[in-house]
């Protein structure tokens, strides 16, 4: 495996809130290699987006980041705002969950794609617009020249997400963070958008951090998976391994809760209960209160322990094989 | 677009008809008999009064007086001032540029102070700069214009002797003198506009800055000032422009008191004098002209709103 483009080591994020500081990300580590896709999976509220924003340097003012975020060998947390700005949009790009609101309603699609090119590649307005139209064509927007002159409200949701992708990839970034890029789109469009990201990734060697709560998406598009629960990584594994042999009860639950393509086939019951209050997390393993396998020892925090080739799980009871058979 | 314009103009006509009723009707409620006031020394002579009434057609039924007036207005004839003995249309055209100059200057002052202050306080929300800007706005809104006007005259005219305390010189006669006679009243009027614009700009900017597209703009690596002044402001301005147009209309119509204080011979002074003299044709003419300006400006506001809002422009 080549040197990772992005590596997080023990990253914590503390956000200022009206009710005092909040730590939605608490000791997260993972890495993404060039041309590969790492999926970050977990229920809503697990800290996936906050992790992404921390990498991008887009956390709200007054937030604090602990640990290390290395990007191409450079420590991002040590960069000043100006240097970070130079990376954003050029080497690090991000697309968001809400294509309907993520584009500026006051500017045309073409202008918004061209803007990044003018900024980072010093292109003239005309040259940038030409490139923008090219990019729009590459993300398969039909009649790109005309669409480039249209405003977001004239485009469908899928089309807007394509514009976002064109914008993000215009400067050929080393890393693309896609935060639930298809959650707001209907199923056929979802598949098209994810296929498009895969294709562009193969073409440009961009590493992809794909954030999702949908394990169905992960199976088809990720090389590796990091499962997050309540601000921590519960399990990390190559995608195929994770599906074949999950080693954290939370992952097992998620797999049970994942919509299966065959339909009908009832697997494990979905997880009972909800994500814990981050202001007041349970001591030790944060999943313990919802875990069918919890034992006394779970009041202590389990470390991420190796479970085989590239496979880590933070559970005292792993490997789970014998337990799962019993269940 | 054309359909919209036609529809809007179609709405204007009933509005104006209702307005004409109101203008005419309310005037009948004003105390005092115009014939008595116009007769002056001879007010005791019933023959003189009868003659004046006949001459001004005040002896006719009210509905006939109304139809007469409306009929003439429709043909562009606003009537003849009973007191000043000039056609009302001419009076209006004479006074309107004065008020328009004052309103324009006040509006520019209001925009130049209000909009940047609003942006500043939105981007520095809850900092001392924000509190200061809000304090200034509160001051601007709550300070009565007459008080501010008198204070300015005392300071700049009486104490320092920099500016003339009153009077007016037309712009085309002597631009410098013209500006020095209008700058104080324009500032007094402009502070109110600045306050209103500041508050609305602040609110609109706070809304815009919290939108997803602002996060997208930051994710592109744009400098914060581009994010604020291009991406957020472009959207925040949409409601502010509409409001600004209406404020301009209010300036044209509402400078009465300020014009009195600085003895600027504009619209405000014209209508106040006319009311005291029961000079009905002038009162009717000025109020109607003001209403027309308002109606036209609100049409302009709608058009501007369409022009800067792509959602409507391309719908
Ligand atoms: N700007 C913020 N201020 C305060 N709390 C936040 C902020 N952003 C996110 N959070 C909180 O952090 C936690 C993780 O959020 P997030 O990363 O958005 O979850 P998700 O995994 O669904 O993307 C949630 O509890 C959320 O309420
Ligand atoms: Mg999220």
XYZ file of C-alpha atoms in Angstrom, chain A residues 82-325:
244
model
C -4.019 31.465 4.905
C -2.099 28.281 4.102
C -5.173 26.178 4.834
C -7.193 28.309 2.440
C -4.645 27.626 -0.288
C -5.225 23.887 0.147
C -9.005 24.016 0.283
C -10.542 23.676 -3.151
C -7.134 22.942 -4.644
C -5.806 19.830 -2.908
C -8.654 19.103 -0.512
C -12.199 19.253 -1.778
C -15.563 18.505 -0.246
C -19.096 17.919 -1.421
C -22.049 18.093 0.902
C -25.260 16.314 1.650
C -27.626 19.004 0.480
C -27.241 19.678 -3.222
C -30.363 21.830 -3.120
C -28.807 24.428 -0.847
C -25.075 23.976 -1.331
C -24.912 26.032 -4.502
C -25.260 29.798 -4.379
C -28.656 30.742 -5.870
C -27.313 34.051 -7.153
C -24.637 32.720 -9.504
C -24.742 30.417 -12.505
C -23.453 26.862 -12.328
C -20.600 27.770 -14.665
C -19.542 30.774 -12.599
C -19.425 28.680 -9.457
C -17.242 25.996 -11.013
C -15.018 28.574 -12.714
C -14.457 30.459 -9.478
C -12.222 27.786 -7.963
C -10.206 27.532 -11.183
C -9.617 31.254 -11.311
C -8.549 31.256 -7.698
C -6.243 28.254 -7.607
C -4.994 27.995 -11.175
C -4.862 31.679 -12.022
C -6.918 31.178 -15.150
C -8.475 34.153 -16.895
C -12.256 34.394 -16.509
C -12.790 33.187 -20.079
C -10.346 30.274 -19.779
C -11.807 29.297 -16.423
C -15.304 29.295 -17.889
C -14.150 27.077 -20.768
C -12.632 24.652 -18.285
C -15.766 24.796 -16.158
C -17.911 23.802 -19.131
C -15.470 20.956 -19.818
C -15.785 19.810 -16.205
C -19.583 19.956 -16.374
C -19.475 17.804 -19.492
C -17.182 15.374 -17.680
C -19.626 14.904 -14.845
C -22.126 13.991 -17.592
C -24.267 17.070 -17.593
C -25.911 17.032 -21.000
C -25.652 20.237 -22.993
C -23.025 21.540 -20.573
C -22.516 24.845 -22.384
C -26.139 25.826 -21.850
C -26.348 24.403 -18.325
C -23.284 26.413 -17.338
C -25.284 29.578 -17.916
C -28.182 28.399 -15.761
C -28.842 29.089 -12.104
C -29.151 26.349 -9.472
C -32.945 26.613 -9.279
C -33.101 25.619 -12.927
C -31.275 22.346 -12.239
C -32.534 19.116 -10.691
C -31.065 17.772 -7.434
C -28.938 15.187 -9.228
C -27.705 17.806 -11.645
C -26.775 20.127 -8.791
C -24.796 17.396 -7.105
C -22.975 16.859 -10.393
C -22.170 20.567 -10.434
C -20.836 20.230 -6.874
C -18.658 17.318 -7.987
C -17.416 19.273 -10.993
C -16.599 22.157 -8.673
C -14.819 19.914 -6.191
C -12.778 18.079 -8.790
C -12.041 21.063 -11.058
C -8.596 21.596 -9.568
C -7.803 17.858 -9.392
C -7.605 17.587 -5.609
C -5.604 14.851 -3.879
C -8.528 14.142 -1.564
C -12.267 14.372 -2.066
C -14.505 14.278 0.983
C -18.054 13.336 0.058
C -20.342 13.854 3.052
C -23.490 11.806 2.406
C -23.446 12.949 -1.217
C -26.528 10.998 -2.242
C -28.707 10.955 0.862
C -30.965 13.676 -0.510
C -31.292 12.112 -3.976
C -33.551 9.380 -5.268
C -32.220 5.889 -5.716
C -31.389 5.827 -9.425
C -29.661 9.192 -9.212
C -27.754 7.972 -6.122
C -26.266 5.097 -8.080
C -25.271 7.383 -10.954
C -23.568 9.884 -8.682
C -21.598 7.209 -6.824
C -20.558 5.573 -10.099
C -19.417 8.963 -11.326
C -17.284 9.519 -8.224
C -15.716 6.056 -8.698
C -14.955 6.757 -12.312
C -13.347 10.141 -11.661
C -11.384 8.640 -8.814
C -9.976 5.963 -11.117
C -9.119 8.608 -13.673
C -7.396 11.112 -11.414
C -6.083 9.004 -8.546
C -7.950 11.177 -6.073
C -8.444 9.564 -2.675
C -12.062 9.556 -1.518
C -13.443 9.819 1.991
C -17.037 8.713 1.576
C -19.249 9.518 4.529
C -22.510 7.638 4.711
C -24.984 6.016 7.058
C -25.967 3.558 4.342
C -24.019 0.317 4.404
C -25.515 -0.641 1.061
C -23.497 2.143 -0.518
C -20.344 0.988 1.233
C -20.395 -2.535 -0.173
C -20.265 -1.308 -3.747
C -18.006 1.697 -3.506
C -15.551 1.448 -0.619
C -12.160 -0.232 -0.375
C -11.966 0.198 3.362
C -14.490 1.060 6.054
C -14.278 2.887 9.366
C -17.351 2.444 11.536
C -17.881 5.369 13.904
C -19.947 5.332 17.034
C -20.469 8.327 19.335
C -17.295 10.100 18.263
C -15.037 7.045 18.225
C -13.978 4.442 15.702
C -15.605 1.139 16.645
C -14.183 -0.935 13.850
C -11.949 -0.610 10.809
C -11.516 -3.186 8.051
C -11.249 -3.754 4.318
C -14.812 -3.562 2.985
C -15.179 -7.205 1.966
C -13.865 -8.382 5.335
C -16.152 -6.122 7.282
C -19.223 -7.496 5.562
C -18.070 -11.105 5.782
C -16.769 -11.001 9.297
C -17.855 -8.008 11.421
C -16.156 -7.919 14.820
C -17.958 -5.128 16.660
C -21.543 -5.608 17.863
C -22.378 -2.136 16.547
C -21.256 -3.125 13.033
C -23.251 -6.312 13.337
C -26.272 -4.242 14.284
C -25.704 -1.826 11.397
C -25.465 -4.727 8.988
C -28.749 -5.950 10.355
C -30.247 -2.518 9.915
C -28.869 -2.071 6.402
C -31.497 -2.280 3.712
C -30.690 -5.525 1.924
C -30.790 -5.530 -1.831
C -32.517 -8.911 -2.022
C -35.291 -7.448 0.077
C -37.365 -9.422 2.525
C -34.477 -11.436 3.937
C -34.634 -10.604 7.633
C -31.221 -10.522 9.171
C -30.266 -9.501 12.699
C -32.737 -7.243 14.419
C -31.829 -3.572 14.078
C -30.158 -1.843 17.006
C -32.377 -0.831 19.887
C -32.012 2.575 21.504
C -30.261 5.721 20.330
C -26.814 7.316 20.180
C -25.821 8.469 23.713
C -25.827 12.085 24.796
C -22.323 13.331 24.013
C -22.381 15.642 27.005
C -22.787 12.688 29.214
C -21.357 9.609 27.498
C -21.400 6.268 29.269
C -18.029 5.394 30.782
C -15.974 2.798 28.925
C -17.455 1.429 25.730
C -20.030 3.944 24.506
C -22.039 1.246 22.789
C -22.383 -0.900 25.925
C -25.850 0.387 26.958
C -27.273 -0.778 23.614
C -25.117 -3.887 23.247
C -26.684 -7.360 23.551
C -23.260 -8.812 24.447
C -22.228 -6.269 27.095
C -20.440 -7.591 30.204
C -19.010 -5.936 33.300
C -15.684 -5.278 31.639
C -17.354 -2.986 29.088
C -17.328 -0.228 31.751
C -13.688 0.146 30.756
C -12.880 1.599 27.342
C -11.737 -1.185 24.962
C -8.748 -0.384 22.692
C -8.817 -0.883 18.913
C -7.322 -4.353 18.732
C -6.160 -6.266 15.638
C -8.591 -8.900 14.362
C -6.607 -10.061 11.369
C -5.343 -8.560 8.114
C -5.981 -4.777 8.289
C -8.868 -5.374 10.657
C -9.306 -3.565 13.987
C -12.185 -3.628 16.425
C -12.739 -1.912 19.781
C -14.629 -4.589 21.687
C -13.698 -6.673 24.702
C -15.800 -9.519 23.435
C -14.257 -9.714 19.942
C -13.806 -12.005 18.081
C -17.550 -12.377 18.059
C -17.822 -15.510 15.939
C -18.893 -17.877 18.718
C -21.365 -15.321 20.164
C -22.989 -14.720 16.782
C -23.480 -18.420 16.188
